[in-house]
Amino acid sequence: MKIIKSIIKTEVTYDDEMKNKYVVRKEWDKNKRKALVLMKNAGQADDIVLDQTTMYVVNNLAKLDYGSAIIMNLFPSIEEQDTNESATENLKCVQEEVTKVDDVIIAVGTGDEVVSILFIQL
């Protein structure tokens, strides 16, 4: 019998009011490649809960031999309309995170109906 243990380290970055989610970082192997996945809208995932999109991202990146996923969205609001301030802060976060990864993946669509994926190798 074999027992396999693993840990997925999760870090989520919000604004002070918890109205905008900027970064969801999941790491399961720090020695493997890192991917930044840019999507459209912030989902329901947090430091514990996985939404369907986050689950798809993690599962597929693991199959592609990545060790971590940095998930970001073009529109970070989780409660209200996006503001200029949230858009500016989000862009700063994207610019910072893109320097920390091996590849950038732009995903458009929802669930099983992903319209297109643009893969950018840095």
PDB file of C-alpha atoms in Angstrom:
ATOM      1  CA  MET A   1       0.000   0.000   0.000  1.00  0.00           C
ATOM      2  CA  LYS A   2       1.248   3.491  -0.846  1.00  0.00           C
ATOM      3  CA  ILE A   3       0.218   6.679   0.877  1.00  0.00           C
ATOM      4  CA  ILE A   4       0.795   9.910  -1.008  1.00  0.00           C
ATOM      5  CA  LYS A   5       0.642  13.191   0.845  1.00  0.00           C
ATOM      6  CA  SER A   6       0.673  16.606  -0.752  1.00  0.00           C
ATOM      7  CA  ILE A   7       0.130  20.215   0.147  1.00  0.00           C
ATOM      8  CA  ILE A   8      -1.217  22.938  -2.111  1.00  0.00           C
ATOM      9  CA  LYS A   9      -0.152  26.292  -0.761  1.00  0.00           C
ATOM     10  CA  THR A  10      -2.756  28.988  -1.468  1.00  0.00           C
ATOM     11  CA  GLU A  11      -2.447  32.766  -1.234  1.00  0.00           C
ATOM     12  CA  VAL A  12      -5.173  35.241  -2.210  1.00  0.00           C
ATOM     13  CA  THR A  13      -4.667  39.003  -2.539  1.00  0.00           C
ATOM     14  CA  TYR A  14      -7.658  41.297  -1.961  1.00  0.00           C
ATOM     15  CA  ASP A  15      -8.035  45.031  -1.491  1.00  0.00           C
ATOM     16  CA  ASP A  16      -8.550  46.290   2.089  1.00  0.00           C
ATOM     17  CA  GLU A  17     -12.351  46.236   1.778  1.00  0.00           C
ATOM     18  CA  MET A  18     -12.371  42.680   0.324  1.00  0.00           C
ATOM     19  CA  LYS A  19     -14.333  43.946  -2.700  1.00  0.00           C
ATOM     20  CA  ASN A  20     -11.646  43.207  -5.289  1.00  0.00           C
ATOM     21  CA  LYS A  21      -9.681  39.999  -5.668  1.00  0.00           C
ATOM     22  CA  TYR A  22      -6.395  40.567  -7.475  1.00  0.00           C
ATOM     23  CA  VAL A  23      -4.420  37.324  -7.248  1.00  0.00           C
ATOM     24  CA  VAL A  24      -5.151  33.679  -6.462  1.00  0.00           C
ATOM     25  CA  ARG A  25      -1.885  31.792  -6.168  1.00  0.00           C
ATOM     26  CA  LYS A  26      -1.770  27.990  -5.876  1.00  0.00           C
ATOM     27  CA  GLU A  27       1.553  26.187  -5.543  1.00  0.00           C
ATOM     28  CA  TRP A  28       2.061  22.438  -5.329  1.00  0.00           C
ATOM     29  CA  ASP A  29       5.667  22.083  -6.543  1.00  0.00           C
ATOM     30  CA  LYS A  30       7.970  25.103  -6.291  1.00  0.00           C
ATOM     31  CA  ASN A  31      10.599  23.384  -8.472  1.00  0.00           C
ATOM     32  CA  LYS A  32       8.377  23.234 -11.554  1.00  0.00           C
ATOM     33  CA  ARG A  33       7.322  25.934 -14.013  1.00  0.00           C
ATOM     34  CA  LYS A  34       4.916  28.681 -12.997  1.00  0.00           C
ATOM     35  CA  ALA A  35       2.005  29.917 -15.120  1.00  0.00           C
ATOM     36  CA  LEU A  36       0.021  33.141 -14.922  1.00  0.00           C
ATOM     37  CA  VAL A  37      -3.532  32.579 -16.157  1.00  0.00           C
ATOM     38  CA  LEU A  38      -5.449  35.722 -17.119  1.00  0.00           C
ATOM     39  CA  MET A  39      -9.221  35.470 -17.314  1.00  0.00           C
ATOM     40  CA  LYS A  40     -12.110  37.910 -17.512  1.00  0.00           C
ATOM     41  CA  ASN A  41     -13.940  38.086 -14.156  1.00  0.00           C
ATOM     42  CA  ALA A  42     -13.085  37.206 -10.578  1.00  0.00           C
ATOM     43  CA  GLY A  43     -14.747  33.953  -9.490  1.00  0.00           C
ATOM     44  CA  GLN A  44     -15.778  32.604  -6.103  1.00  0.00           C
ATOM     45  CA  ALA A  45     -12.510  30.876  -5.215  1.00  0.00           C
ATOM     46  CA  ASP A  46     -10.717  31.931  -2.052  1.00  0.00           C
ATOM     47  CA  ASP A  47      -8.006  30.459   0.158  1.00  0.00           C
ATOM     48  CA  ILE A  48     -10.133  27.363   0.892  1.00  0.00           C
ATOM     49  CA  VAL A  49     -12.987  27.179  -1.623  1.00  0.00           C
ATOM     50  CA  LEU A  50     -12.351  26.155  -5.229  1.00  0.00           C
ATOM     51  CA  ASP A  51     -14.775  27.290  -7.885  1.00  0.00           C
ATOM     52  CA  GLN A  52     -15.097  25.249 -11.062  1.00  0.00           C
ATOM     53  CA  THR A  53     -12.799  27.515 -13.096  1.00  0.00           C
ATOM     54  CA  THR A  54     -10.001  27.439 -10.524  1.00  0.00           C
ATOM     55  CA  MET A  55     -10.311  23.670 -10.312  1.00  0.00           C
ATOM     56  CA  TYR A  56     -10.011  23.367 -14.123  1.00  0.00           C
ATOM     57  CA  VAL A  57      -6.962  25.632 -14.152  1.00  0.00           C
ATOM     58  CA  VAL A  58      -5.136  23.727 -11.400  1.00  0.00           C
ATOM     59  CA  ASN A  59      -6.017  20.288 -12.812  1.00  0.00           C
ATOM     60  CA  ASN A  60      -4.892  21.140 -16.333  1.00  0.00           C
ATOM     61  CA  LEU A  61      -1.700  22.939 -15.308  1.00  0.00           C
ATOM     62  CA  ALA A  62      -0.747  19.947 -13.137  1.00  0.00           C
ATOM     63  CA  LYS A  63      -1.287  17.650 -16.158  1.00  0.00           C
ATOM     64  CA  LEU A  64       0.969  19.960 -18.204  1.00  0.00           C
ATOM     65  CA  ASP A  65       3.726  19.592 -15.563  1.00  0.00           C
ATOM     66  CA  TYR A  66       3.457  23.046 -13.985  1.00  0.00           C
ATOM     67  CA  GLY A  67       4.034  23.462 -10.270  1.00  0.00           C
ATOM     68  CA  SER A  68       1.982  26.569  -9.624  1.00  0.00           C
ATOM     69  CA  ALA A  69      -0.823  28.699 -10.973  1.00  0.00           C
ATOM     70  CA  ILE A  70      -1.232  32.418 -10.539  1.00  0.00           C
ATOM     71  CA  ILE A  71      -4.817  33.234 -11.479  1.00  0.00           C
ATOM     72  CA  MET A  72      -5.762  36.828 -12.245  1.00  0.00           C
ATOM     73  CA  ASN A  73      -8.685  38.533 -13.926  1.00  0.00           C
ATOM     74  CA  LEU A  74      -9.077  41.589 -16.129  1.00  0.00           C
ATOM     75  CA  PHE A  75     -11.968  42.699 -13.898  1.00  0.00           C
ATOM     76  CA  PRO A  76     -11.167  42.121 -10.205  1.00  0.00           C
ATOM     77  CA  SER A  77     -14.470  43.158  -8.597  1.00  0.00           C
ATOM     78  CA  ILE A  78     -16.261  40.449  -6.626  1.00  0.00           C
ATOM     79  CA  GLU A  79     -19.114  42.593  -5.306  1.00  0.00           C
ATOM     80  CA  GLU A  80     -19.675  45.740  -7.327  1.00  0.00           C
ATOM     81  CA  GLN A  81     -18.682  47.577 -10.472  1.00  0.00           C
ATOM     82  CA  ASP A  82     -14.984  47.868 -11.149  1.00  0.00           C
ATOM     83  CA  THR A  83     -13.538  51.314 -10.502  1.00  0.00           C
ATOM     84  CA  ASN A  84     -10.596  53.167 -12.002  1.00  0.00           C
ATOM     85  CA  GLU A  85      -8.768  52.587  -8.726  1.00  0.00           C
ATOM     86  CA  SER A  86      -9.359  48.812  -8.793  1.00  0.00           C
ATOM     87  CA  ALA A  87      -8.397  48.645 -12.489  1.00  0.00           C
ATOM     88  CA  THR A  88      -5.175  50.545 -11.826  1.00  0.00           C
ATOM     89  CA  GLU A  89      -4.274  48.358  -8.851  1.00  0.00           C
ATOM     90  CA  ASN A  90      -5.106  45.237 -10.855  1.00  0.00           C
ATOM     91  CA  LEU A  91      -2.818  46.321 -13.708  1.00  0.00           C
ATOM     92  CA  LYS A  92       0.017  46.888 -11.210  1.00  0.00           C
ATOM     93  CA  CYS A  93      -0.515  43.377  -9.864  1.00  0.00           C
ATOM     94  CA  VAL A  94      -0.492  41.877 -13.380  1.00  0.00           C
ATOM     95  CA  GLN A  95       2.740  43.719 -14.219  1.00  0.00           C
ATOM     96  CA  GLU A  96       4.350  42.440 -11.010  1.00  0.00           C
ATOM     97  CA  GLU A  97       3.170  38.841 -11.377  1.00  0.00           C
ATOM     98  CA  VAL A  98       4.185  38.502 -15.039  1.00  0.00           C
ATOM     99  CA  THR A  99       7.827  38.914 -13.950  1.00  0.00           C
ATOM    100  CA  LYS A 100       7.546  35.900 -11.619  1.00  0.00           C
ATOM    101  CA  VAL A 101       6.277  33.268 -14.068  1.00  0.00           C
ATOM    102  CA  ASP A 102       7.559  31.153 -16.935  1.00  0.00           C
ATOM    103  CA  ASP A 103       4.427  31.364 -19.086  1.00  0.00           C
ATOM    104  CA  VAL A 104       1.322  33.518 -19.458  1.00  0.00           C
ATOM    105  CA  ILE A 105      -1.944  31.920 -20.515  1.00  0.00           C
ATOM    106  CA  ILE A 106      -4.906  34.048 -21.564  1.00  0.00           C
ATOM    107  CA  ALA A 107      -8.155  32.085 -21.293  1.00  0.00           C
ATOM    108  CA  VAL A 108     -11.507  33.286 -22.639  1.00  0.00           C
ATOM    109  CA  GLY A 109     -14.777  31.440 -22.075  1.00  0.00           C
ATOM    110  CA  THR A 110     -16.482  29.486 -19.318  1.00  0.00           C
ATOM    111  CA  GLY A 111     -16.176  25.910 -18.118  1.00  0.00           C
ATOM    112  CA  ASP A 112     -16.368  23.322 -20.879  1.00  0.00           C
ATOM    113  CA  GLU A 113     -16.969  26.047 -23.465  1.00  0.00           C
ATOM    114  CA  VAL A 114     -13.605  27.768 -23.390  1.00  0.00           C
ATOM    115  CA  VAL A 115     -13.579  29.849 -26.530  1.00  0.00           C
ATOM    116  CA  SER A 116      -9.837  30.278 -26.884  1.00  0.00           C
ATOM    117  CA  ILE A 117      -6.572  30.033 -25.042  1.00  0.00           C
ATOM    118  CA  LEU A 118      -3.527  32.092 -25.903  1.00  0.00           C
ATOM    119  CA  PHE A 119      -0.315  30.605 -24.555  1.00  0.00           C
ATOM    120  CA  ILE A 120       2.647  32.995 -24.213  1.00  0.00           C
ATOM    121  CA  GLN A 121       5.979  31.457 -23.293  1.00  0.00           C
ATOM    122  CA  LEU A 122       8.295  33.993 -21.654  1.00  0.00           C
TER     123      LEU A 122
END
